[in-house]
Short mmCIF file of C-alpha atoms and ligand atoms in Angstrom, two decimals:
data_model
loop_
_atom_site.label_atom_id
_atom_site.label_comp_id
_atom_site.label_asym_id
_atom_site.label_seq_id
_atom_site.Cartn_x
_atom_site.Cartn_y
_atom_site.Cartn_z
CA MET A 1 0.00 -0.01 0.00
CA ASN A 2 1.05 3.55 -0.53
CA ARG A 3 0.79 4.58 3.06
CA ARG A 4 3.41 7.24 2.69
CA ASN A 5 1.70 8.77 -0.24
CA PHE A 6 -1.62 8.73 1.47
CA ILE A 7 -0.16 10.69 4.33
CA LYS A 8 1.33 13.20 1.96
CA LEU A 9 -1.95 13.74 0.14
CA GLY A 10 -4.43 13.22 2.83
CA GLY A 11 -2.99 13.73 6.26
CA MET A 12 -4.39 15.96 8.90
CA GLY A 13 -3.89 19.54 9.98
CA ALA A 14 -0.66 21.20 9.02
CA THR A 15 0.35 18.42 6.65
CA VAL A 16 -2.63 19.23 4.51
CA LEU A 17 -1.84 22.90 4.32
CA ILE A 18 1.65 22.12 3.16
CA ALA A 19 0.61 19.37 0.81
CA TRP A 20 -2.33 21.22 -0.65
CA PRO A 21 -0.64 23.05 -3.52
CA PHE A 22 0.73 19.72 -4.71
CA ALA A 23 -2.44 17.73 -4.34
CA THR A 24 -3.81 18.85 -7.69
CA PRO A 25 -0.73 19.58 -9.72
CA LEU A 26 -0.43 19.55 -13.49
CA LYS A 27 -4.07 18.97 -14.15
CA GLY A 28 -6.90 21.35 -14.72
CA PHE A 29 -5.05 24.24 -16.31
CA SER A 30 -4.42 23.37 -19.90
CA ALA A 31 -6.90 22.77 -22.68
CA ASP A 32 -6.05 19.08 -22.77
CA LYS A 33 -7.25 18.68 -19.23
CA ASN A 34 -7.53 15.02 -18.25
CA GLN A 35 -7.13 13.80 -21.80
CA LYS A 36 -3.92 11.88 -21.26
CA PRO A 37 -2.42 9.82 -18.46
CA ASN A 38 0.08 11.60 -16.30
CA PRO A 39 3.36 9.70 -16.65
CA ASP A 40 4.30 10.59 -13.06
CA PHE A 41 1.22 8.88 -11.67
CA LYS A 42 1.97 5.20 -11.00
CA PRO A 43 -1.34 3.40 -10.73
CA ASP A 44 -1.90 0.10 -8.91
CA LEU A 45 -4.84 -0.35 -11.19
CA ASP A 46 -5.27 0.95 -14.72
CA ILE A 47 -8.66 0.45 -16.28
CA GLU A 48 -10.28 1.36 -19.54
CA LEU A 49 -13.99 2.01 -19.09
CA THR A 50 -16.01 2.45 -22.24
CA ALA A 51 -19.61 3.58 -22.34
CA LYS A 52 -21.39 2.31 -25.42
CA GLU A 53 -24.59 1.04 -26.87
CA HIS A 54 -25.16 -2.67 -26.79
CA LYS A 55 -27.86 -5.26 -27.44
CA VAL A 56 -28.69 -7.87 -24.88
CA SER A 57 -31.09 -10.76 -24.82
CA LEU A 58 -33.39 -10.30 -21.80
CA PHE A 59 -36.66 -11.70 -23.09
CA ASN A 60 -37.91 -14.05 -25.76
CA GLY A 61 -37.88 -12.35 -29.11
CA SER A 62 -36.03 -9.14 -29.85
CA ASP A 63 -32.89 -8.06 -28.12
CA THR A 64 -33.07 -5.06 -25.81
CA ARG A 65 -31.01 -1.99 -26.61
CA VAL A 66 -29.05 -0.83 -23.58
CA TRP A 67 -26.09 1.35 -22.77
CA MET A 68 -23.30 -0.26 -20.85
CA PHE A 69 -19.89 0.28 -19.36
CA GLU A 70 -17.35 -2.13 -20.67
CA GLY A 71 -14.32 -2.53 -18.45
CA ASN A 72 -10.88 -3.60 -19.56
CA LEU A 73 -8.04 -4.10 -17.12
CA LEU A 74 -4.81 -2.69 -18.55
CA SER A 75 -2.74 -3.40 -15.46
CA GLY A 76 -3.24 -4.46 -11.87
CA ASP A 77 -4.72 -7.33 -9.91
CA THR A 78 -7.14 -9.30 -12.08
CA THR A 79 -9.64 -9.65 -9.22
CA SER A 80 -10.12 -5.88 -9.15
CA LEU A 81 -12.37 -5.83 -12.20
CA GLU A 82 -15.34 -8.16 -12.42
CA THR A 83 -18.34 -8.28 -14.67
CA MET A 84 -21.72 -8.74 -12.99
CA GLY A 85 -22.30 -12.18 -14.39
CA ASP A 86 -23.48 -11.69 -17.95
CA SER A 87 -25.36 -8.54 -17.05
CA TYR A 88 -25.17 -5.26 -18.91
CA LEU A 89 -24.84 -3.53 -15.52
CA GLY A 90 -21.48 -3.09 -13.88
CA PRO A 91 -18.62 -3.78 -13.98
CA ILE A 92 -17.62 -4.12 -10.34
CA ILE A 93 -14.38 -2.37 -9.48
CA ARG A 94 -12.67 -3.56 -6.27
CA VAL A 95 -9.97 -1.46 -4.64
CA ARG A 96 -8.14 -1.16 -1.36
CA LYS A 97 -7.71 1.98 0.62
CA GLY A 98 -4.35 3.51 -0.27
CA GLN A 99 -4.28 2.15 -3.81
CA LYS A 100 -3.94 4.44 -6.79
CA ILE A 101 -6.32 3.99 -9.64
CA ARG A 102 -6.39 5.28 -13.19
CA VAL A 103 -9.60 5.02 -15.20
CA ARG A 104 -9.59 5.94 -18.88
CA PHE A 105 -13.20 6.71 -19.58
CA GLN A 106 -14.10 6.52 -23.24
CA ASN A 107 -17.37 7.92 -24.39
CA GLN A 108 -18.87 6.02 -27.31
CA LEU A 109 -22.39 7.17 -26.56
CA PRO A 110 -24.21 9.37 -29.05
CA GLU A 111 -24.18 12.19 -26.48
CA GLU A 112 -22.05 13.85 -23.83
CA SER A 113 -21.22 12.05 -20.63
CA ILE A 114 -18.88 11.94 -17.64
CA VAL A 115 -18.46 9.39 -14.85
CA HIS A 116 -18.96 10.18 -11.18
CA TRP A 117 -17.61 7.99 -8.34
CA HIS A 118 -20.50 8.21 -5.95
CA GLY A 119 -19.33 8.55 -2.36
CA MET A 120 -15.64 8.79 -3.12
CA HIS A 121 -13.35 11.45 -1.69
CA VAL A 122 -11.51 12.66 -4.77
CA PRO A 123 -10.25 15.97 -6.17
CA GLU A 124 -12.59 18.14 -8.21
CA GLU A 125 -11.26 17.05 -11.60
CA ASP A 126 -11.82 13.37 -10.72
CA ASP A 127 -15.33 13.82 -9.39
CA GLY A 128 -17.22 13.71 -12.68
CA HIS A 129 -18.69 17.20 -12.44
CA PRO A 130 -21.16 17.96 -15.26
CA LYS A 131 -18.87 20.76 -16.48
CA ASP A 132 -16.28 18.08 -17.33
CA VAL A 133 -18.44 16.18 -19.82
CA ILE A 134 -16.78 14.74 -22.89
CA ARG A 135 -18.28 14.11 -26.29
CA ASN A 136 -18.57 10.97 -28.33
CA GLY A 137 -15.10 9.70 -29.23
CA GLU A 138 -13.34 11.55 -26.44
CA THR A 139 -11.49 10.20 -23.40
CA TYR A 140 -11.33 11.48 -19.84
CA VAL A 141 -8.55 10.17 -17.63
CA TYR A 142 -9.18 9.89 -13.90
CA GLU A 143 -6.23 9.38 -11.58
CA PHE A 144 -6.78 9.28 -7.88
CA GLU A 145 -5.82 7.61 -4.66
CA ILE A 146 -8.40 5.64 -2.67
CA MET A 147 -8.82 7.59 0.55
CA ASN A 148 -12.21 6.20 1.60
CA ARG A 149 -12.72 3.56 4.21
CA ALA A 150 -14.18 0.16 3.35
CA GLY A 151 -17.66 0.50 1.97
CA THR A 152 -19.97 -0.03 -0.96
CA TYR A 153 -19.72 2.85 -3.40
CA TRP A 154 -20.84 3.04 -6.99
CA PHE A 155 -20.33 4.91 -10.24
CA HIS A 156 -22.67 6.34 -12.80
CA PRO A 157 -22.80 9.10 -15.43
CA HIS A 158 -23.37 12.69 -14.35
CA PRO A 159 -23.96 14.94 -17.38
CA HIS A 160 -26.42 17.66 -16.50
CA GLY A 161 -29.95 16.93 -17.68
CA ARG A 162 -29.08 13.43 -18.92
CA THR A 163 -28.12 11.49 -15.80
CA GLY A 164 -31.61 9.98 -15.55
CA PRO A 165 -31.73 8.50 -19.04
CA GLN A 166 -28.09 7.36 -19.02
CA VAL A 167 -28.44 5.48 -15.75
CA TYR A 168 -31.80 4.13 -16.89
CA ASN A 169 -30.28 2.80 -20.07
CA GLY A 170 -27.87 0.71 -18.03
CA LEU A 171 -24.88 2.77 -16.98
CA ALA A 172 -24.14 1.93 -13.33
CA GLY A 173 -21.50 -0.15 -11.57
CA LEU A 174 -20.33 -0.93 -8.09
CA PHE A 175 -17.10 0.48 -6.68
CA ILE A 176 -16.14 -1.58 -3.66
CA VAL A 177 -13.47 -0.43 -1.25
CA THR A 178 -11.82 -2.58 1.36
CA ASP A 179 -9.26 -1.67 4.02
CA GLU A 180 -7.19 -3.34 6.72
CA GLU A 181 -9.84 -2.92 9.39
CA GLU A 182 -12.38 -4.71 7.25
CA GLN A 183 -9.95 -7.44 6.20
CA ARG A 184 -9.38 -8.35 9.83
CA LEU A 185 -13.10 -9.12 10.22
CA LYS A 186 -12.99 -11.92 7.67
CA LEU A 187 -16.37 -11.10 6.21
CA PRO A 188 -17.77 -13.20 3.38
CA SER A 189 -15.66 -12.81 0.26
CA GLY A 190 -15.49 -14.16 -3.27
CA GLU A 191 -18.80 -15.64 -4.40
CA TYR A 192 -20.21 -14.97 -0.90
CA ASP A 193 -19.81 -11.21 -1.30
CA PHE A 194 -22.84 -10.77 -3.48
CA PRO A 195 -24.00 -7.63 -5.34
CA VAL A 196 -27.71 -6.80 -5.55
CA VAL A 197 -28.65 -3.79 -7.65
CA ILE A 198 -32.35 -2.96 -7.51
CA GLN A 199 -33.90 -0.96 -10.32
CA ASP A 200 -37.34 -0.51 -11.85
CA ARG A 201 -38.03 -0.50 -15.54
CA ILE A 202 -40.79 -0.39 -18.15
CA ILE A 203 -40.47 -2.64 -21.20
CA ASP A 204 -42.55 -2.15 -24.30
CA ASN A 205 -43.93 -4.92 -26.49
CA ARG A 206 -40.81 -4.89 -28.64
CA ASN A 207 -38.66 -5.58 -25.55
CA GLN A 208 -37.28 -2.06 -25.42
CA LEU A 209 -36.75 0.10 -22.34
CA VAL A 210 -39.31 2.88 -21.98
CA TYR A 211 -38.38 6.09 -20.19
CA LEU A 212 -40.58 9.13 -19.44
CA THR A 213 -43.37 9.12 -21.95
CA ARG A 214 -46.13 10.63 -19.89
CA GLY A 215 -45.13 14.27 -19.91
CA ARG A 216 -44.12 16.86 -17.42
CA MET A 217 -46.00 15.53 -14.43
CA GLU A 218 -44.17 12.24 -14.71
CA ARG A 219 -40.84 14.07 -14.66
CA MET A 220 -41.92 16.17 -11.69
CA ASN A 221 -42.67 12.99 -9.79
CA GLY A 222 -39.76 11.01 -11.10
CA PHE A 223 -39.77 7.92 -13.25
CA LEU A 224 -41.50 4.86 -11.81
CA GLY A 225 -41.23 1.56 -13.63
CA ASN A 226 -43.79 -1.21 -13.45
CA ARG A 227 -41.38 -4.08 -12.90
CA ILE A 228 -38.26 -4.71 -10.85
CA PHE A 229 -34.93 -5.72 -12.33
CA ILE A 230 -32.21 -7.24 -10.14
CA ASN A 231 -28.63 -6.90 -11.39
CA GLY A 232 -29.98 -5.92 -14.77
CA LYS A 233 -32.17 -9.02 -15.06
CA PRO A 234 -35.96 -9.14 -15.21
CA ASP A 235 -36.27 -12.56 -13.54
CA LYS A 236 -35.23 -11.20 -10.12
CA ILE A 237 -33.83 -14.53 -8.98
CA LEU A 238 -30.60 -15.09 -7.09
CA SER A 239 -29.31 -18.60 -6.77
CA LEU A 240 -27.49 -19.12 -3.44
CA LYS A 241 -26.25 -22.08 -1.41
CA SER A 242 -27.76 -23.69 1.62
CA GLY A 243 -25.31 -23.90 4.53
CA CYS A 244 -23.53 -20.66 3.60
CA LYS A 245 -23.32 -17.13 4.88
CA TYR A 246 -23.43 -14.17 2.56
CA ARG A 247 -22.80 -10.49 2.47
CA LEU A 248 -25.37 -8.90 0.16
CA ARG A 249 -24.39 -5.47 -1.07
CA ILE A 250 -27.69 -3.90 -1.93
CA LEU A 251 -27.75 -0.74 -4.04
CA ASN A 252 -30.92 1.12 -4.87
CA GLY A 253 -29.95 2.03 -8.45
CA SER A 254 -33.47 3.12 -9.40
CA ASN A 255 -34.13 6.57 -10.84
CA SER A 256 -36.72 7.66 -8.28
CA ARG A 257 -38.27 4.58 -6.67
CA PHE A 258 -37.37 3.74 -3.10
CA TYR A 259 -38.07 0.67 -1.04
CA LYS A 260 -39.17 -0.56 2.36
CA LEU A 261 -37.21 -3.79 2.29
CA ALA A 262 -38.05 -6.81 4.42
CA TRP A 263 -37.78 -10.58 4.24
CA GLU A 264 -41.24 -11.92 3.51
CA ASP A 265 -41.16 -14.56 6.28
CA GLY A 266 -40.43 -11.98 8.98
CA THR A 267 -36.75 -12.85 9.43
CA PRO A 268 -35.05 -9.62 10.52
CA LEU A 269 -32.63 -7.95 8.13
CA ILE A 270 -29.15 -7.92 9.63
CA ILE A 271 -27.44 -4.74 8.52
CA ILE A 272 -23.66 -4.54 8.74
CA GLY A 273 -22.91 -1.56 6.52
CA LYS A 274 -24.45 1.57 5.06
CA ASP A 275 -22.98 3.62 2.17
CA GLY A 276 -19.37 4.47 3.05
CA SER A 277 -18.76 2.29 6.09
CA LEU A 278 -19.44 -0.74 8.13
CA LEU A 279 -21.59 -0.03 11.18
CA ASP A 280 -20.09 -0.30 14.66
CA ASN A 281 -22.02 -3.50 15.20
CA PRO A 282 -24.69 -5.44 13.32
CA LYS A 283 -28.21 -4.01 13.49
CA SER A 284 -31.29 -6.15 13.32
CA LYS A 285 -34.17 -4.44 11.54
CA ALA A 286 -37.71 -5.50 10.75
CA TYR A 287 -37.40 -3.44 7.55
CA VAL A 288 -35.10 -0.86 5.99
CA MET A 289 -36.01 2.18 3.94
CA LEU A 290 -33.63 2.29 0.99
CA GLY A 291 -33.67 5.64 -0.78
CA VAL A 292 -32.35 6.19 -4.29
CA ALA A 293 -28.56 5.73 -4.44
CA GLU A 294 -28.34 4.37 -0.89
CA ARG A 295 -26.52 1.13 -0.15
CA ILE A 296 -26.86 -1.35 2.68
CA ASP A 297 -24.70 -4.37 3.41
CA VAL A 298 -26.83 -7.24 4.63
CA TRP A 299 -25.68 -10.35 6.45
CA LEU A 300 -27.56 -13.40 5.23
CA ASP A 301 -27.21 -16.73 7.00
CA LEU A 302 -28.48 -19.72 5.01
CA THR A 303 -27.12 -22.29 7.46
CA ASN A 304 -30.53 -23.55 8.48
CA ARG A 305 -32.26 -23.08 5.16
CA PRO A 306 -32.61 -26.39 3.36
CA GLU A 307 -31.72 -26.89 -0.26
CA GLY A 308 -34.84 -26.43 -2.34
CA SER A 309 -36.26 -23.67 -0.16
CA GLN A 310 -36.73 -20.03 -1.12
CA MET A 311 -36.54 -16.63 0.49
CA THR A 312 -38.27 -13.52 -0.79
CA LEU A 313 -37.30 -9.91 -0.28
CA LYS A 314 -40.29 -7.63 -0.46
CA SER A 315 -41.03 -3.97 -0.45
CA LEU A 316 -43.70 -3.41 2.20
CA SER A 317 -46.44 -0.84 1.98
CA PHE A 318 -45.84 2.66 3.28
CA SER A 319 -47.26 6.10 2.83
CA PRO A 320 -44.96 8.08 0.53
CA GLY A 321 -46.81 11.38 0.67
CA MET A 322 -48.08 13.22 -2.35
CA MET A 323 -46.04 11.33 -4.85
CA GLY A 324 -47.84 8.14 -4.05
CA MET A 325 -51.12 9.72 -4.92
CA MET A 326 -49.72 10.83 -8.23
CA GLY A 327 -48.15 7.45 -8.82
CA GLY A 328 -51.50 5.86 -8.11
CA MET A 329 -53.50 8.08 -10.40
CA ARG A 330 -56.25 6.50 -12.39
CA GLY A 331 -56.33 6.44 -16.14
CA ARG A 332 -53.40 6.89 -18.48
CA GLY A 333 -50.93 7.83 -15.81
CA ARG A 334 -51.65 4.80 -13.72
CA ASN A 335 -48.75 2.68 -12.61
CA SER A 336 -49.26 -0.96 -11.85
CA LEU A 337 -46.52 -0.87 -9.22
CA PRO A 338 -47.36 2.26 -7.19
CA LEU A 339 -44.74 3.64 -4.85
CA GLY A 340 -45.55 2.46 -1.36
CA SER A 341 -47.48 -0.61 -2.42
CA THR A 342 -46.44 -4.16 -1.47
CA TYR A 343 -44.54 -6.16 -4.05
CA GLU A 344 -41.81 -8.72 -4.45
CA VAL A 345 -38.33 -7.30 -5.01
CA LEU A 346 -36.33 -10.50 -5.48
CA ARG A 347 -36.42 -14.19 -4.79
CA ILE A 348 -33.54 -16.33 -3.55
CA ASN A 349 -33.52 -19.90 -4.77
CA ILE A 350 -31.51 -21.98 -2.37
CA ASP A 351 -30.79 -24.60 -4.99
CA LYS A 352 -27.38 -25.94 -4.00
CA THR A 353 -25.64 -26.92 -0.80
CA GLY A 354 -22.26 -25.75 0.32
CA SER A 355 -20.49 -24.62 3.42
CA ASN A 356 -18.34 -21.74 4.57
CA ASN A 357 -17.35 -20.65 8.02
CA PHE A 358 -17.71 -16.90 8.03
CA GLU A 359 -18.89 -15.66 11.40
CA LEU A 360 -20.85 -12.49 12.03
CA PRO A 361 -18.55 -10.32 14.14
CA GLN A 362 -20.19 -8.59 17.08
CA ARG A 363 -17.96 -5.57 16.58
CA LEU A 364 -17.46 -4.27 13.08
CA ALA A 365 -15.82 -0.90 12.49
CA GLU A 366 -14.38 1.48 15.02
CA PHE A 367 -17.01 4.13 14.75
CA ASN A 368 -15.30 7.49 14.95
CA LYS A 369 -18.23 9.83 14.74
CA LEU A 370 -17.63 13.54 14.24
CA ASP A 371 -18.16 15.61 17.35
CA PRO A 372 -20.73 18.42 17.04
CA ALA A 373 -18.64 20.44 19.51
CA ASN A 374 -16.04 20.78 16.78
CA ALA A 375 -18.41 22.23 14.20
CA VAL A 376 -17.75 25.86 13.34
CA ASN A 377 -21.48 26.49 13.07
CA ARG A 378 -22.75 24.25 15.86
CA ASN A 379 -25.36 26.74 17.04
CA ASN A 380 -26.28 27.89 13.60
CA PRO A 381 -26.43 25.11 11.03
CA ARG A 382 -26.30 25.89 7.36
CA THR A 383 -29.84 25.20 6.11
CA PHE A 384 -30.90 23.82 2.77
CA SER A 385 -34.59 23.52 2.01
CA PHE A 386 -35.85 21.27 -0.72
CA PHE A 387 -39.11 22.55 -2.19
CA MET A 388 -40.99 23.41 -5.31
CA ARG A 389 -41.23 26.95 -6.55
CA ARG A 390 -42.73 28.22 -9.77
CA MET A 391 -43.23 24.67 -10.93
CA GLN A 392 -39.53 23.93 -10.41
CA TRP A 393 -37.89 21.73 -7.83
CA THR A 394 -35.38 23.91 -5.99
CA ILE A 395 -32.87 23.95 -3.17
CA ASN A 396 -33.34 27.13 -1.15
CA GLY A 397 -35.24 28.46 -4.16
CA ARG A 398 -32.32 27.95 -6.54
CA THR A 399 -31.81 25.58 -9.43
CA TRP A 400 -28.77 24.30 -11.27
CA GLU A 401 -26.07 26.61 -12.60
CA MET A 402 -23.06 24.90 -14.18
CA THR A 403 -20.39 26.72 -12.20
CA GLY A 404 -22.55 29.05 -10.13
CA VAL A 405 -22.08 28.96 -6.40
CA THR A 406 -23.20 31.38 -3.71
CA GLU A 407 -21.83 32.54 -0.37
CA GLU A 408 -24.35 30.24 1.32
CA GLU A 409 -22.71 27.34 -0.47
CA THR A 410 -19.10 28.17 0.27
CA VAL A 411 -17.25 26.43 3.06
CA ARG A 412 -13.68 26.43 4.30
CA LEU A 413 -11.15 23.67 3.97
CA ASN A 414 -10.32 21.95 7.25
CA THR A 415 -13.55 22.81 8.98
CA THR A 416 -16.41 20.73 10.35
CA GLU A 417 -19.96 21.90 9.77
CA ILE A 418 -23.52 20.95 10.61
CA TRP A 419 -25.99 21.15 7.76
CA GLU A 420 -29.71 21.01 8.21
CA ILE A 421 -31.49 19.58 5.20
CA ALA A 422 -35.22 20.23 5.21
CA ASN A 423 -37.90 18.78 2.99
CA THR A 424 -40.28 21.69 3.33
CA GLY A 425 -42.53 20.31 0.67
CA GLY A 426 -44.76 22.30 -1.60
CA TRP A 427 -43.89 25.91 -1.13
CA GLY A 428 -40.82 27.39 0.39
CA MET A 429 -41.47 29.49 3.41
CA GLU A 430 -40.10 32.53 1.68
CA ASP A 431 -42.40 32.13 -1.31
CA ASP A 432 -45.47 34.27 -0.90
CA ARG A 433 -46.99 33.52 -4.26
CA LYS A 434 -49.19 30.82 -5.56
CA TRP A 435 -50.13 29.53 -8.97
CA MET A 436 -53.79 30.16 -9.63
CA ASN A 437 -55.87 30.26 -12.77
CA GLY A 438 -52.79 30.17 -14.94
CA ARG A 439 -50.76 32.92 -13.27
CA TRP A 440 -48.85 33.78 -10.18
CA ARG A 441 -50.70 35.64 -7.46
CA ARG A 442 -49.75 36.88 -4.06
CA ARG A 443 -50.96 34.68 -1.29
CA GLY A 444 -53.54 36.11 1.02
CA ARG A 445 -53.40 35.80 4.78
CA GLY A 446 -54.60 32.55 6.14
CA GLU A 447 -53.43 30.66 3.10
CA GLN A 448 -50.21 29.47 4.60
CA GLY A 449 -51.60 26.07 5.53
CA ARG A 450 -49.38 23.50 3.89
CA ASN A 451 -52.06 20.95 3.21
CA ARG A 452 -54.34 23.27 1.42
CA GLU A 453 -51.55 24.38 -0.90
CA ASN A 454 -50.49 20.87 -1.54
CA MET A 455 -53.91 20.15 -2.87
CA MET A 456 -53.63 22.97 -5.37
CA GLY A 457 -51.79 21.11 -8.08
CA GLY A 458 -48.40 22.76 -8.20
CA GLY A 459 -47.57 22.55 -4.55
CA MET A 460 -46.38 18.99 -4.31
CA GLN A 461 -44.81 17.38 -1.34
CA MET A 462 -42.50 14.55 -2.15
CA PRO A 463 -39.65 12.54 -0.73
CA HIS A 464 -36.18 13.74 -1.76
CA PRO A 465 -33.03 11.65 -1.36
CA PHE A 466 -30.33 14.17 -0.45
CA HIS A 467 -26.80 13.44 -1.66
CA ILE A 468 -23.54 15.32 -1.31
CA HIS A 469 -20.38 14.65 -3.27
CA HIS A 470 -16.84 14.35 -2.02
CA LEU A 471 -17.49 13.32 1.57
CA GLN A 472 -19.27 11.03 3.99
CA PHE A 473 -21.35 12.53 6.78
CA ASN A 474 -22.92 11.33 10.01
CA VAL A 475 -26.63 11.79 10.63
CA LEU A 476 -27.01 13.71 13.92
CA GLU A 477 -30.78 13.81 14.14
CA ARG A 478 -34.06 13.59 12.27
CA ASP A 479 -36.69 16.16 13.11
CA ILE A 480 -40.14 14.83 12.34
CA SER A 481 -42.18 17.60 13.93
CA GLY A 482 -43.29 18.80 10.48
CA MET A 483 -44.27 15.40 9.25
CA ASP A 484 -47.65 13.90 8.62
CA SER A 485 -47.84 11.17 11.27
CA ARG A 486 -49.26 8.62 8.83
CA ILE A 487 -46.15 8.94 6.70
CA TRP A 488 -43.81 8.79 9.69
CA ASN A 489 -45.50 5.81 11.28
CA SER A 490 -45.26 3.85 8.08
CA VAL A 491 -41.48 4.24 7.77
CA LYS A 492 -40.13 5.08 11.21
CA ASP A 493 -38.26 1.87 12.02
CA GLY A 494 -36.50 1.75 8.68
CA PHE A 495 -33.71 4.31 9.02
CA ILE A 496 -30.07 3.65 9.75
CA ASP A 497 -28.54 6.74 11.25
CA GLU A 498 -25.15 5.29 12.04
CA GLY A 499 -21.98 4.94 10.06
CA TRP A 500 -20.67 7.17 7.32
CA GLN A 501 -23.17 8.01 4.67
CA ASP A 502 -23.44 10.10 1.54
CA THR A 503 -27.16 9.88 0.83
CA VAL A 504 -30.11 10.33 3.15
CA LEU A 505 -33.79 9.92 2.40
CA LEU A 506 -35.92 12.89 3.38
CA MET A 507 -39.55 12.00 3.66
CA PRO A 508 -42.08 14.85 3.24
CA GLY A 509 -41.83 17.30 6.13
CA MET A 510 -38.66 15.71 7.49
CA LYS A 511 -35.54 17.60 8.50
CA VAL A 512 -32.16 16.01 9.14
CA LYS A 513 -29.05 17.38 10.74
CA LEU A 514 -25.80 16.14 9.22
CA ILE A 515 -22.27 16.67 10.34
CA MET A 516 -19.41 16.72 7.84
CA GLN A 517 -15.82 17.67 7.44
CA PHE A 518 -14.14 19.37 4.48
CA GLU A 519 -10.70 17.92 4.10
CA ASP A 520 -7.76 17.59 1.74
CA PHE A 521 -9.10 19.22 -1.41
CA LYS A 522 -10.42 22.59 -2.35
CA GLY A 523 -12.79 22.79 -5.27
CA LEU A 524 -16.28 22.84 -6.67
CA PHE A 525 -18.48 19.86 -5.84
CA LEU A 526 -22.16 18.99 -6.01
CA TYR A 527 -25.02 18.43 -3.66
CA HIS A 528 -28.40 17.46 -5.00
CA CYS A 529 -31.56 15.46 -4.86
CA HIS A 530 -30.75 11.95 -6.12
CA ASN A 531 -34.20 11.43 -7.57
CA LEU A 532 -32.61 11.48 -11.04
CA GLU A 533 -35.51 13.27 -12.70
CA HIS A 534 -35.40 15.99 -10.03
CA GLU A 535 -31.65 16.21 -10.44
CA ASP A 536 -31.94 16.51 -14.21
CA MET A 537 -34.58 19.22 -13.80
CA GLY A 538 -32.11 21.23 -11.77
CA MET A 539 -32.56 20.21 -8.13
CA MET A 540 -28.80 20.27 -7.90
CA ARG A 541 -26.27 22.91 -6.85
CA ASN A 542 -22.55 23.39 -6.43
CA PHE A 543 -20.81 23.90 -3.13
CA LYS A 544 -17.31 25.21 -2.95
CA ILE A 545 -14.52 24.34 -0.59
CA GLU A 546 -12.01 27.20 -0.38
CU1 LIG B 601 -24.80 9.39 -7.38
CU2 LIG B 601 -24.17 13.39 -7.88
O1 LIG B 601 -24.43 11.41 -7.62
CU1 LIG B 602 -22.20 11.36 -5.77
CU1 LIG B 603 -36.20 15.41 -5.20
#
């Protein structure tokens, strides 16, 4: 491992200040930015990752047109690049903390793209910011050191306005980091470390993927498919072995659908990791809410499950707020798999017998939570409200600007901050207008009631999965005082507020306090709603570390 190098790039305190000017050398100044490998960068892993159109056979009859990443290992350990079976999803990239990786991203799509390493702590030019998109035929070279702790990360395209369709068409892979602490735990590895990517899709009668055909209201809500795909396959079946223990790495790779996951037979879900870390110890949950882009690591013990038996993972019913009503609309807009309804997510066929002796450790990761006392704004959190204004999803009333960033969104390197993220629903508190009879009017007194406005068409309340780039945060608290109790009661036992996370699901009316640290790199990074349709419509902003 490049321990020494890691310390140089990523150490603490004074080391950082000294190392900073060298942390992003050479790159980012010339016109040929990131086009060629830097000969001074010596990667442990050198990968070519090509995004291109492909045809796959998913159903009887015609092939399905998809977009996929094709990985090709140029140098490094052969186990660090895996395909996901014969799926169009993936590949899976496996790295160790301290390793250096080079990825040569080649865009062979008929449109602009760029790849983002979701959850990873990398410099601005390696983050896959929408301003760094490349065109068909071009290459973007990423070179960075793995500074994250062990966790389940992922990668996907991030061009502004086109992330939704590109992910939908098939561009998503897992990026799995391990470290010494995790290695000591001897968790299930090899075939027992099992990826599960959950997505929803609509397929037409010629076996082609269908995306957003029902107009603006569908985009405002976010795309909802009518069938679940697991690991890019419509049959939703995993074949696992009786007598064995597994680590399932579950990613919600859907565009806007989220899940209330539970084993059908009432077996608790044993959670050992969330996003960018293992938990301090395993948590037993009756169900877990899995927002878009969130990951959980699940311990699955098939020791006492006989060969020939099955297990089913379901999404249980819950009250999603306004979006559910829209999703459940009658007539043309009707979805046969409404958000919040009960349905099967996947089935496990225990069709072979084997044995392995992985044990579930009672202690997992040393959980070094950030201390609120160290936050520079501990009595005055930075607040970001997610709401709709003038028929636009906004954050604090703002929408996307490619390089625009405000004072409110500027933080200092080497500080710790508390952010309060609020899903204030329909109308922002500062908005005193309403949409009526085809034009904006000032609101009268007594019209501030949230419910009434929510019934007036434009003022929608919806869940928003909040995501921030570049770092992992801790959840300090969830404030549910503004929530409809029916919504809260239907989801309340499903949250995991431990560990290091990069995405948090905000149900309507919910506020969360997050604590985070800005370390190692200055630059322009993103925070946004990870409902991909909301993101594409501009519910995304820059923040700047200076
Ligand atoms: Cu999954 Cu902006 O990212
Ligand atoms: Cu991200
Ligand atoms: Cu949203």
